[in-house]
Each structure stands twice: as C-alpha cells, then as structure tokens.
C-alpha cells in the first residue's frame, strides 16, 4: 500500500516525506512543479537513503490523477498541493480558486471513485479570520479576509459536507500556524520565488545579503514590543504532526479540524534579534505602517492535537532559527545552487 502526497516536492511536503520514509512508508509524490524543483528528490534521497516515486501531475487534471489511482494501491492521501501567497491571491483570485478549490474537488472525486477515503488536508490558521482572540481553538467561528483564505475555508467546508454525506471518510484538516525552519541537514528548506512575503524567508535573505533591509509592518500593536505576534512552528514538528494524523486517521470520525502550532507567540522584533544572535549577521530594519489584513496576535490552542493526535511541538525558537540559517547560508539561491 502507498501514500499519495500531492505537493510533496514543496516546502512542507518534502519535510513530511522525509519523516514518512523513516517509517518505511511507500510514497508517491504528485506535483506539477509550479513552486518546487526535482532537485528536492535528490536531497530527500541523500537524507534518507530511500527513494520515492515522483509523478509530474496537476491536481486539476482528473485523468492524470485517475491513472495514478488505477496503477497504484493507494491507502491514503496527504494533500499539500496548492498556491499559498496571500498577496498574489488578491491579484489573480481565479487562479487560486481554480487551483486550490477546483483542484481539491477533482482530487476528492478521484479518491471517491477509487474508494480511498482517508485524507490529511493542509489547512491554515487563516480560517480563523480577524475577529477571534488568541489562543485560537477549533470551536471558534471561521471566516476569510482574502482569496487564499477563502480557498482554505471553502475546501474545509467541502470536506465537512463530504464527511457528512459518507461516514466512511476519515479526514484531518490540519490548521497550520506559521511554519518556519528547515531539516537539520540543511539540504531541504523553503525558497520562495521572488521577494518573500513571509517574515522568516525575508529576514534570512537580509542576513545572507540578498536583500538590503527588512520592513517591520507596524510597531504600534498592543503586544510585548508593539510588533505583530505569531505562533512559529518548526517545519519538522509540523511534518511529524502529519505522521501522527495519518496514524490516528482510523480513530477520526468525519472531518476533524486540528490546530498545529506551539501555543507560544513571538514578536517580529524577537525574531529579528534571535536571528541576529544566531547568525552573527546584522539585520537592518525600518518600521513602516501596518500591512493591510494583519492582526496583532495569533497563536494556537494546540490541545486537540496534543490529546487526539498525541502530538506536541518540541523544537524551540533557537532550533527553528538555527535550522533556517543553516539552510539559507548553505543554499543562498535555494535549490538552484
Ligand atoms: P509550497 O509551495 O512549497 O508547496 C506546494 C506544492 O504544491 C509545490 O511543490 C507546488 O509545485 C505544488 N502544486 C501547486 N499547485 C499544484 C497543482 N495544481 N497540482 C500539483 N501540484 C501543485 O507550499 P508549502 O509551504 O509547502 O505549503 C503546502 C500547503 O500548506 C499549501 O496547501 C499551503 O496553502 C498550506 N499552508 C502553508 C503555510 C505556510 O506558511 N507555508 C501555512 C498554512 C498552510
Ligand atoms: N512581517 C513584517 N515584515 C515582513 C513580513 C512580515 O513585519 O516583511 C510581520 C507581519 O506583519 C506579521 C509577522 O511578520 O506580524 C508574520 O508575517 P508572515 O507574513 O510571515 O505571516 P502571517 O502570519 O501574516 O501569515 C502566515 C501565512 C498565511 C497564513 C497565516 C496563518 O503567510 O498564508 O500565516 O497561518 F494564512
């Protein structure tokens, strides 16, 4: 039996594949390479000394997915494939709805056709919208404030309806908080195309000299130092959350939303100062006005993951930033170097 990993050559997918290979899982990756490279496959082999089956396929293409399920004995799917840039989703919303929503529906149709009804889905803390107060828990109302967030919320709602319609489905909707860090080998990590939108890749590129300075979006929030607070989680802890979710899928009835975060908040300036200490590099920054759509403080109540999945994040901020820095300094041009 094999696991199908959509988006498995991407940032979170590749780290999850490494953890699954350690458990001798048979893995098929389906990815259209729109935001990743096949170099990742060599790096995964270097880390684990094991190989995966890679199929270049688009989740929007029913026939390609159907062929994968025809030709392989797939028991469950981890569905990472998707577009993820909030700003870009405002510019090209139709691409986001097509890729993330229509593509997901196509995948679920093919799964249903082949009677594969075990799924772990990459959702996001973005579904908590802007009106809930942290710590955020799974019982809180959901909403979306941009097309990217809409796509995550729509797919969650599709999955709730699907599970209601057919009790054979077991679905874990993992709501990630802010994934950062990299594998401690320094061989895989995150390398966004173009100028990064997210804090950690931006800071890392300032430290390595690719970008001149960081803009800190607002220092007048009601937080420890006025800058935005987020729940940063090490990507390997997040990967291990997927392993646990897969192992517990049989105990999950219907569609279960599960926060994957540490439960701790860290401010932008705390990140900058820790990065500076660990890298020994200067991180010049200027304070600029708040970014539209940002809220002051976001962190998880992770008790459902602790209790239901028997999962807890164990890597602290020092480890997250040490691993980010190792990856960035060893691979200043990402997988191109
Ligand atoms: P990523 O871009 O590194 O990985 C996504 C992968 O999916 C890429 O390899 C890309 O080539 C592939 N892909 C995209 N569209 C596809 C399609 N139509 N068919 C086949 N493959 C396709 O992103 P990531 O950070 O690893 O995120 C993985 C998932 O987690 C995404 O669904 C994202 O929305 C979600 N998520 C990410 C974050 C984050 O901060 N990184 C936070 C919350 C949720
Ligand atoms: N920030 C800066 N300067 C930057 C980038 C970010 O000051 O150049 C600040 C932001 O204002 C925020 C914090 O750093 O306070 C974190 O910002 P990110 O863009 O890294 O992350 P967000 O929390 O805004 O969003 C991320 C993902 C979304 C996801 C959300 C919730 O990008 O896709 O977490 O999981 F929906």
GROMACS .gro file of C-alpha atoms and ligand atoms in nm:
model
  417
    1UNK     CA    1   0.000   0.000   0.000
    2UNK     CA    2   0.121   0.350  -0.086
    3UNK     CA    3   0.058   0.701   0.035
    4UNK     CA    4  -0.012   0.967  -0.224
    5UNK     CA    5   0.142   1.302  -0.135
    6UNK     CA    6   0.020   1.591  -0.351
    7UNK     CA    7   0.258   1.888  -0.344
    8UNK     CA    8   0.524   1.657  -0.197
    9UNK     CA    9   0.820   1.840  -0.352
   10UNK     CA   10   0.718   2.165  -0.180
   11UNK     CA   11   0.844   2.305   0.150
   12UNK     CA   12   0.618   2.127   0.400
   13UNK     CA   13   0.557   1.826   0.176
   14UNK     CA   14   0.928   1.744   0.138
   15UNK     CA   15   0.987   1.753   0.514
   16UNK     CA   16   0.684   1.529   0.569
   17UNK     CA   17   0.808   1.284   0.304
   18UNK     CA   18   1.141   1.258   0.490
   19UNK     CA   19   0.964   1.169   0.817
   20UNK     CA   20   0.738   0.916   0.643
   21UNK     CA   21   1.034   0.750   0.467
   22UNK     CA   22   1.199   0.700   0.807
   23UNK     CA   23   0.897   0.480   0.886
   24UNK     CA   24   0.947   0.286   0.561
   25UNK     CA   25   0.627   0.414   0.403
   26UNK     CA   26   0.590   0.362   0.031
   27UNK     CA   27   0.542   0.708  -0.117
   28UNK     CA   28   0.413   0.851  -0.442
   29UNK     CA   29   0.453   1.225  -0.491
   30UNK     CA   30   0.226   1.403  -0.739
   31UNK     CA   31   0.336   1.762  -0.802
   32UNK     CA   32   0.316   1.992  -1.105
   33UNK     CA   33   0.644   2.163  -1.000
   34UNK     CA   34   0.480   2.507  -1.022
   35UNK     CA   35   0.660   2.604  -0.699
   36UNK     CA   36   0.924   2.337  -0.650
   37UNK     CA   37   1.208   2.153  -0.817
   38UNK     CA   38   1.301   1.790  -0.873
   39UNK     CA   39   1.635   1.863  -0.701
   40UNK     CA   40   1.432   1.810  -0.382
   41UNK     CA   41   1.400   1.442  -0.474
   42UNK     CA   42   1.781   1.403  -0.478
   43UNK     CA   43   1.805   1.581  -0.145
   44UNK     CA   44   1.538   1.355   0.009
   45UNK     CA   45   1.737   1.055  -0.114
   46UNK     CA   46   2.055   1.200   0.034
   47UNK     CA   47   1.888   1.248   0.374
   48UNK     CA   48   1.702   0.917   0.396
   49UNK     CA   49   1.888   0.688   0.156
   50UNK     CA   50   1.544   0.597   0.022
   51UNK     CA   51   1.359   0.682  -0.296
   52UNK     CA   52   1.007   0.787  -0.372
   53UNK     CA   53   0.802   0.756  -0.688
   54UNK     CA   54   0.761   1.100  -0.845
   55UNK     CA   55   0.484   1.175  -1.094
   56UNK     CA   56   0.460   1.515  -1.254
   57UNK     CA   57   0.086   1.573  -1.236
   58UNK     CA   58  -0.159   1.855  -1.181
   59UNK     CA   59  -0.437   1.803  -0.928
   60UNK     CA   60  -0.674   1.984  -1.165
   61UNK     CA   61  -0.627   1.705  -1.422
   62UNK     CA   62  -0.877   1.428  -1.345
   63UNK     CA   63  -0.729   1.185  -1.599
   64UNK     CA   64  -0.374   1.210  -1.458
   65UNK     CA   65  -0.495   1.153  -1.103
   66UNK     CA   66  -0.724   0.872  -1.214
   67UNK     CA   67  -0.428   0.697  -1.378
   68UNK     CA   68  -0.224   0.724  -1.057
   69UNK     CA   69  -0.503   0.558  -0.858
   70UNK     CA   70  -0.556   0.292  -1.132
   71UNK     CA   71  -0.190   0.196  -1.137
   72UNK     CA   72  -0.116   0.202  -0.764
   73UNK     CA   73  -0.266   0.065  -0.446
   74UNK     CA   74  -0.318   0.390  -0.256
   75UNK     CA   75  -0.444   0.376   0.101
   76UNK     CA   76  -0.446   0.745   0.200
   77UNK     CA   77  -0.364   1.091   0.068
   78UNK     CA   78  -0.186   1.388   0.222
   79UNK     CA   79  -0.295   1.688   0.019
   80UNK     CA   80  -0.042   1.974   0.026
   81UNK     CA   81  -0.070   2.092  -0.335
   82UNK     CA   82  -0.187   2.449  -0.360
   83UNK     CA   83  -0.095   2.811  -0.418
   84UNK     CA   84  -0.018   2.993  -0.095
   85UNK     CA   85   0.072   3.360  -0.143
   86UNK     CA   86  -0.189   3.586   0.018
   87UNK     CA   87  -0.090   3.899  -0.178
   88UNK     CA   88  -0.084   3.717  -0.511
   89UNK     CA   89  -0.429   3.571  -0.437
   90UNK     CA   90  -0.568   3.926  -0.442
   91UNK     CA   91  -0.414   3.983  -0.788
   92UNK     CA   92  -0.512   3.653  -0.952
   93UNK     CA   93  -0.804   3.516  -0.748
   94UNK     CA   94  -0.935   3.292  -1.025
   95UNK     CA   95  -0.605   3.101  -1.036
   96UNK     CA   96  -0.636   3.045  -0.661
   97UNK     CA   97  -0.998   2.923  -0.680
   98UNK     CA   98  -0.918   2.702  -0.979
   99UNK     CA   99  -0.600   2.553  -0.835
  100UNK     CA  100  -0.690   2.524  -0.467
  101UNK     CA  101  -1.066   2.467  -0.477
  102UNK     CA  102  -1.138   2.307  -0.816
  103UNK     CA  103  -0.813   2.107  -0.795
  104UNK     CA  104  -0.906   1.977  -0.450
  105UNK     CA  105  -1.256   1.881  -0.563
  106UNK     CA  106  -1.104   1.692  -0.857
  107UNK     CA  107  -0.871   1.507  -0.621
  108UNK     CA  108  -1.159   1.416  -0.385
  109UNK     CA  109  -1.368   1.293  -0.682
  110UNK     CA  110  -1.087   1.063  -0.792
  111UNK     CA  111  -1.036   0.941  -0.435
  112UNK     CA  112  -1.410   0.865  -0.401
  113UNK     CA  113  -1.409   0.685  -0.736
  114UNK     CA  114  -1.131   0.458  -0.612
  115UNK     CA  115  -1.278   0.420  -0.265
  116UNK     CA  116  -0.980   0.588  -0.094
  117UNK     CA  117  -1.137   0.783   0.190
  118UNK     CA  118  -0.851   0.870   0.421
  119UNK     CA  119  -0.720   1.222   0.388
  120UNK     CA  120  -0.495   1.471   0.563
  121UNK     CA  121  -0.553   1.823   0.430
  122UNK     CA  122  -0.326   2.130   0.461
  123UNK     CA  123  -0.546   2.399   0.604
  124UNK     CA  124  -0.432   2.716   0.772
  125UNK     CA  125  -0.486   2.931   1.078
  126UNK     CA  126  -0.600   3.192   0.826
  127UNK     CA  127  -0.950   3.033   0.855
  128UNK     CA  128  -0.986   3.197   1.200
  129UNK     CA  129  -1.020   3.533   1.022
  130UNK     CA  130  -0.960   3.854   1.214
  131UNK     CA  131  -1.224   3.855   1.487
  132UNK     CA  132  -1.119   3.573   1.722
  133UNK     CA  133  -0.892   3.632   2.020
  134UNK     CA  134  -0.588   3.405   2.070
  135UNK     CA  135  -0.536   3.136   2.184
  136UNK     CA  136  -0.738   3.018   1.884
  137UNK     CA  137  -0.926   2.692   1.922
  138UNK     CA  138  -1.110   2.474   1.676
  139UNK     CA  139  -1.458   2.561   1.811
  140UNK     CA  140  -1.421   2.927   1.711
  141UNK     CA  141  -1.611   3.067   1.412
  142UNK     CA  142  -1.421   3.073   1.083
  143UNK     CA  143  -1.403   3.341   0.815
  144UNK     CA  144  -1.169   3.460   0.543
  145UNK     CA  145  -1.035   3.801   0.450
  146UNK     CA  146  -0.857   3.726   0.121
  147UNK     CA  147  -0.899   3.484  -0.172
  148UNK     CA  148  -0.626   3.250  -0.040
  149UNK     CA  149  -0.805   3.224   0.295
  150UNK     CA  150  -1.135   3.173   0.113
  151UNK     CA  151  -0.990   2.875  -0.073
  152UNK     CA  152  -0.880   2.708   0.252
  153UNK     CA  153  -1.218   2.775   0.413
  154UNK     CA  154  -1.409   2.652   0.107
  155UNK     CA  155  -1.212   2.328   0.094
  156UNK     CA  156  -1.266   2.275   0.469
  157UNK     CA  157  -1.641   2.326   0.419
  158UNK     CA  158  -1.641   2.089   0.122
  159UNK     CA  159  -1.470   1.829   0.340
  160UNK     CA  160  -1.722   1.874   0.625
  161UNK     CA  161  -2.006   1.818   0.375
  162UNK     CA  162  -1.830   1.522   0.217
  163UNK     CA  163  -1.775   1.354   0.555
  164UNK     CA  164  -2.140   1.418   0.648
  165UNK     CA  165  -2.257   1.258   0.324
  166UNK     CA  166  -2.050   0.941   0.367
  167UNK     CA  167  -1.937   0.814   0.708
  168UNK     CA  168  -1.652   0.612   0.557
  169UNK     CA  169  -1.439   0.924   0.516
  170UNK     CA  170  -1.174   0.998   0.782
  171UNK     CA  171  -1.031   1.345   0.735
  172UNK     CA  172  -0.784   1.550   0.937
  173UNK     CA  173  -0.786   1.921   0.844
  174UNK     CA  174  -0.459   2.044   0.988
  175UNK     CA  175  -0.468   2.417   1.054
  176UNK     CA  176  -0.103   2.521   1.042
  177UNK     CA  177   0.013   2.830   1.224
  178UNK     CA  178   0.344   2.981   1.095
  179UNK     CA  179   0.580   2.710   0.964
  180UNK     CA  180   0.950   2.806   0.964
  181UNK     CA  181   1.285   2.627   0.993
  182UNK     CA  182   1.431   2.351   0.782
  183UNK     CA  183   1.563   1.997   0.807
  184UNK     CA  184   1.876   1.995   1.027
  185UNK     CA  185   2.084   1.855   0.739
  186UNK     CA  186   2.050   2.193   0.565
  187UNK     CA  187   1.956   2.002   0.248
  188UNK     CA  188   1.589   2.097   0.222
  189UNK     CA  189   1.408   2.415   0.323
  190UNK     CA  190   1.193   2.697   0.196
  191UNK     CA  191   1.296   2.906  -0.101
  192UNK     CA  192   1.019   3.137  -0.219
  193UNK     CA  193   1.019   3.263  -0.577
  194UNK     CA  194   1.099   3.633  -0.600
  195UNK     CA  195   1.083   3.862  -0.299
  196UNK     CA  196   0.948   3.673   0.004
  197UNK     CA  197   0.618   3.780   0.160
  198UNK     CA  198   0.667   3.596   0.486
  199UNK     CA  199   0.884   3.718   0.769
  200UNK     CA  200   1.136   3.437   0.810
  201UNK     CA  201   1.245   3.394   0.447
  202UNK     CA  202   1.272   3.774   0.427
  203UNK     CA  203   1.491   3.801   0.738
  204UNK     CA  204   1.705   3.510   0.618
  205UNK     CA  205   1.764   3.680   0.283
  206UNK     CA  206   1.861   4.005   0.456
  207UNK     CA  207   2.107   3.812   0.673
  208UNK     CA  208   2.263   3.643   0.371
  209UNK     CA  209   2.291   3.976   0.184
  210UNK     CA  210   2.034   3.912  -0.092
  211UNK     CA  211   1.801   4.184   0.042
  212UNK     CA  212   1.910   4.517   0.192
  213UNK     CA  213   1.675   4.558   0.486
  214UNK     CA  214   1.357   4.431   0.649
  215UNK     CA  215   1.044   4.640   0.670
  216UNK     CA  216   0.870   4.580   1.002
  217UNK     CA  217   0.498   4.624   0.941
  218UNK     CA  218   0.390   4.833   1.239
  219UNK     CA  219   0.522   4.882   1.593
  220UNK     CA  220   0.202   5.015   1.746
  221UNK     CA  221   0.015   4.690   1.811
  222UNK     CA  222  -0.090   4.602   2.162
  223UNK     CA  223   0.187   4.342   2.202
  224UNK     CA  224   0.506   4.296   2.403
  225UNK     CA  225   0.706   4.542   2.185
  226UNK     CA  226   0.438   4.677   1.951
  227UNK     CA  227   0.519   4.438   1.662
  228UNK     CA  228   0.300   4.152   1.540
  229UNK     CA  229   0.300   3.826   1.735
  230UNK     CA  230   0.270   3.483   1.565
  231UNK     CA  231   0.293   3.116   1.658
  232UNK     CA  232   0.602   2.998   1.467
  233UNK     CA  233   0.633   2.622   1.436
  234UNK     CA  234   0.932   2.418   1.320
  235UNK     CA  235   0.854   2.252   0.987
  236UNK     CA  236   0.984   1.917   1.119
  237UNK     CA  237   0.740   1.934   1.413
  238UNK     CA  238   0.470   2.013   1.158
  239UNK     CA  239   0.580   1.717   0.944
  240UNK     CA  240   0.559   1.492   1.250
  241UNK     CA  241   0.205   1.623   1.308
  242UNK     CA  242   0.115   1.478   0.966
  243UNK     CA  243   0.268   1.144   1.057
  244UNK     CA  244   0.060   1.136   1.379
  245UNK     CA  245  -0.254   1.244   1.195
  246UNK     CA  246  -0.211   0.962   0.942
  247UNK     CA  247  -0.158   0.711   1.221
  248UNK     CA  248  -0.472   0.831   1.402
  249UNK     CA  249  -0.699   0.862   1.096
  250UNK     CA  250  -0.880   0.538   1.184
  251UNK     CA  251  -0.988   0.696   1.514
  252UNK     CA  252  -1.112   1.012   1.345
  253UNK     CA  253  -1.478   1.015   1.253
  254UNK     CA  254  -1.577   1.254   0.978
  255UNK     CA  255  -1.376   1.568   0.924
  256UNK     CA  256  -1.175   1.692   1.222
  257UNK     CA  257  -1.008   2.036   1.225
  258UNK     CA  258  -0.683   2.030   1.425
  259UNK     CA  259  -0.455   2.323   1.510
  260UNK     CA  260  -0.086   2.258   1.455
  261UNK     CA  261   0.102   2.523   1.648
  262UNK     CA  262   0.323   2.552   1.955
  263UNK     CA  263   0.083   2.760   2.164
  264UNK     CA  264   0.351   3.032   2.204
  265UNK     CA  265   0.363   3.375   2.045
  266UNK     CA  266   0.680   3.553   1.926
  267UNK     CA  267   0.703   3.914   1.805
  268UNK     CA  268   0.870   4.035   1.486
  269UNK     CA  269   1.149   4.205   1.683
  270UNK     CA  270   1.207   3.894   1.893
  271UNK     CA  271   1.254   3.703   1.567
  272UNK     CA  272   1.493   3.968   1.431
  273UNK     CA  273   1.703   3.975   1.749
  274UNK     CA  274   1.721   3.596   1.778
  275UNK     CA  275   1.817   3.568   1.412
  276UNK     CA  276   2.090   3.829   1.463
  277UNK     CA  277   2.234   3.643   1.762
  278UNK     CA  278   2.232   3.304   1.591
  279UNK     CA  279   2.365   3.414   1.252
  280UNK     CA  280   2.607   3.678   1.379
  281UNK     CA  281   2.481   3.895   1.092
  282UNK     CA  282   2.333   4.240   1.108
  283UNK     CA  283   1.962   4.257   1.020
  284UNK     CA  284   1.892   4.621   0.933
  285UNK     CA  285   1.524   4.713   0.953
  286UNK     CA  286   1.288   5.009   0.934
  287UNK     CA  287   0.946   5.043   1.088
  288UNK     CA  288   0.678   5.107   0.827
  289UNK     CA  289   0.298   5.128   0.857
  290UNK     CA  290   0.092   4.818   0.937
  291UNK     CA  291   0.026   4.575   0.649
  292UNK     CA  292  -0.340   4.559   0.544
  293UNK     CA  293  -0.513   4.249   0.677
  294UNK     CA  294  -0.260   4.182   0.958
  295UNK     CA  295  -0.376   4.138   1.314
  296UNK     CA  296  -0.178   4.194   1.633
  297UNK     CA  297  -0.156   3.848   1.784
  298UNK     CA  298  -0.214   3.496   1.655
  299UNK     CA  299  -0.130   3.178   1.845
  300UNK     CA  300  -0.282   2.835   1.881
  301UNK     CA  301  -0.458   2.640   2.147
  302UNK     CA  302  -0.295   2.310   2.049
  303UNK     CA  303  -0.479   2.090   2.298
  304UNK     CA  304  -0.680   1.899   2.035
  305UNK     CA  305  -0.355   1.797   1.863
  306UNK     CA  306  -0.198   1.712   2.200
  307UNK     CA  307  -0.493   1.493   2.305
  308UNK     CA  308  -0.629   1.350   1.982
  309UNK     CA  309  -0.303   1.303   1.793
  310UNK     CA  310  -0.072   1.263   2.090
  311UNK     CA  311   0.139   1.530   1.923
  312UNK     CA  312   0.327   1.826   2.067
  313UNK     CA  313   0.582   2.062   1.914
  314UNK     CA  314   0.924   2.005   2.073
  315UNK     CA  315   1.157   2.236   1.879
  316UNK     CA  316   1.207   2.584   2.025
  317UNK     CA  317   1.271   2.917   1.854
  318UNK     CA  318   1.650   2.877   1.875
  319UNK     CA  319   1.629   2.548   1.687
  320UNK     CA  320   1.386   2.694   1.432
  321UNK     CA  321   1.616   2.986   1.355
  322UNK     CA  322   1.939   2.783   1.368
  323UNK     CA  323   1.793   2.546   1.108
  324UNK     CA  324   1.658   2.831   0.893
  325UNK     CA  325   2.001   2.993   0.896
  326UNK     CA  326   2.186   2.669   0.815
  327UNK     CA  327   1.956   2.609   0.517
  328UNK     CA  328   1.979   2.970   0.395
  329UNK     CA  329   2.356   3.001   0.431
  330UNK     CA  330   2.423   2.664   0.265
  331UNK     CA  331   2.176   2.736  -0.018
  332UNK     CA  332   2.170   3.112  -0.078
  333UNK     CA  333   1.996   3.053  -0.412
  334UNK     CA  334   1.769   2.778  -0.287
  335UNK     CA  335   1.766   2.463  -0.499
  336UNK     CA  336   1.937   2.646  -0.788
  337UNK     CA  337   2.272   2.650  -0.610
  338LIG     P1  338   0.489   2.503  -0.142
  338LIG     O1  339   0.452   2.599  -0.248
  338LIG     O2  340   0.632   2.493  -0.105
  338LIG     O3  341   0.437   2.357  -0.180
  338LIG     C1  342   0.318   2.336  -0.253
  338LIG     C2  343   0.350   2.237  -0.364
  338LIG     O4  344   0.230   2.214  -0.440
  338LIG     C3  345   0.456   2.288  -0.461
  338LIG     O5  346   0.555   2.188  -0.479
  338LIG     C4  347   0.379   2.313  -0.593
  338LIG     O6  348   0.459   2.287  -0.707
  338LIG     C5  349   0.264   2.214  -0.579
  338LIG     N1  350   0.142   2.250  -0.651
  338LIG     C6  351   0.076   2.369  -0.652
  338LIG     N2  352  -0.033   2.361  -0.730
  338LIG     C7  353  -0.039   2.234  -0.778
  338LIG     C8  354  -0.126   2.164  -0.863
  338LIG     N3  355  -0.232   2.224  -0.919
  338LIG     N4  356  -0.103   2.033  -0.891
  338LIG     C9  357   0.006   1.970  -0.839
  338LIG     N5  358   0.094   2.033  -0.758
  338LIG    C10  359   0.072   2.162  -0.728
  338LIG     O7  360   0.400   2.537  -0.014
  338LIG     P2  361   0.408   2.483   0.134
  338LIG     O8  362   0.452   2.595   0.220
  338LIG     O9  363   0.480   2.355   0.138
  338LIG    O10  364   0.253   2.463   0.164
  338LIG    C11  365   0.190   2.338   0.148
  338LIG    C12  366   0.043   2.354   0.180
  338LIG    O11  367   0.028   2.405   0.312
  338LIG    C13  368  -0.031   2.451   0.089
  338LIG    O12  369  -0.160   2.399   0.062
  338LIG    C14  370  -0.042   2.577   0.173
  338LIG    O13  371  -0.154   2.654   0.138
  338LIG    C15  372  -0.056   2.519   0.312
  338LIG     N6  373  -0.011   2.612   0.418
  338LIG    C16  374   0.114   2.664   0.412
  338LIG    C17  375   0.155   2.755   0.510
  338LIG    C18  376   0.292   2.819   0.504
  338LIG    O14  377   0.311   2.922   0.568
  338LIG     N7  378   0.389   2.761   0.433
  338LIG    C19  379   0.067   2.791   0.615
  338LIG    C20  380  -0.060   2.733   0.618
  338LIG    C21  381  -0.097   2.642   0.519
  339LIG     N1  382   0.615   4.091   0.879
  339LIG     C1  383   0.695   4.205   0.874
  339LIG     N2  384   0.771   4.226   0.763
  339LIG     C2  385   0.772   4.140   0.657
  339LIG     C3  386   0.688   4.026   0.662
  339LIG     C4  387   0.612   4.005   0.775
  339LIG     O1  388   0.696   4.286   0.968
  339LIG     O2  389   0.843   4.164   0.558
  339LIG     C5  390   0.536   4.066   1.000
  339LIG     C6  391   0.386   4.062   0.976
  339LIG     O3  392   0.330   4.189   0.985
  339LIG     C7  393   0.340   3.966   1.087
  339LIG     C8  394   0.458   3.869   1.102
  339LIG     O4  395   0.570   3.937   1.047
  339LIG     O5  396   0.325   4.036   1.207
  339LIG     C9  397   0.438   3.738   1.029
  339LIG     O6  398   0.404   3.764   0.894
  339LIG     P1  399   0.405   3.649   0.782
  339LIG     O7  400   0.372   3.713   0.653
  339LIG     O8  401   0.531   3.570   0.789
  339LIG     O9  402   0.290   3.550   0.830
  339LIG     P2  403   0.134   3.577   0.851
  339LIG    O10  404   0.103   3.540   0.993
  339LIG    O11  405   0.093   3.709   0.805
  339LIG    O12  406   0.068   3.473   0.751
  339LIG    C10  407   0.106   3.335   0.751
  339LIG    C11  408   0.091   3.277   0.610
  339LIG    C12  409  -0.051   3.273   0.570
  339LIG    C13  410  -0.130   3.201   0.674
  339LIG    C14  411  -0.111   3.265   0.808
  339LIG    C15  412  -0.183   3.188   0.916
  339LIG    O13  413   0.161   3.357   0.517
  339LIG    O14  414  -0.063   3.201   0.450
  339LIG    O15  415   0.028   3.266   0.841
  339LIG    O16  416  -0.136   3.057   0.919
  339LIG     F1  417  -0.261   3.207   0.639
   0.00000   0.00000   0.00000
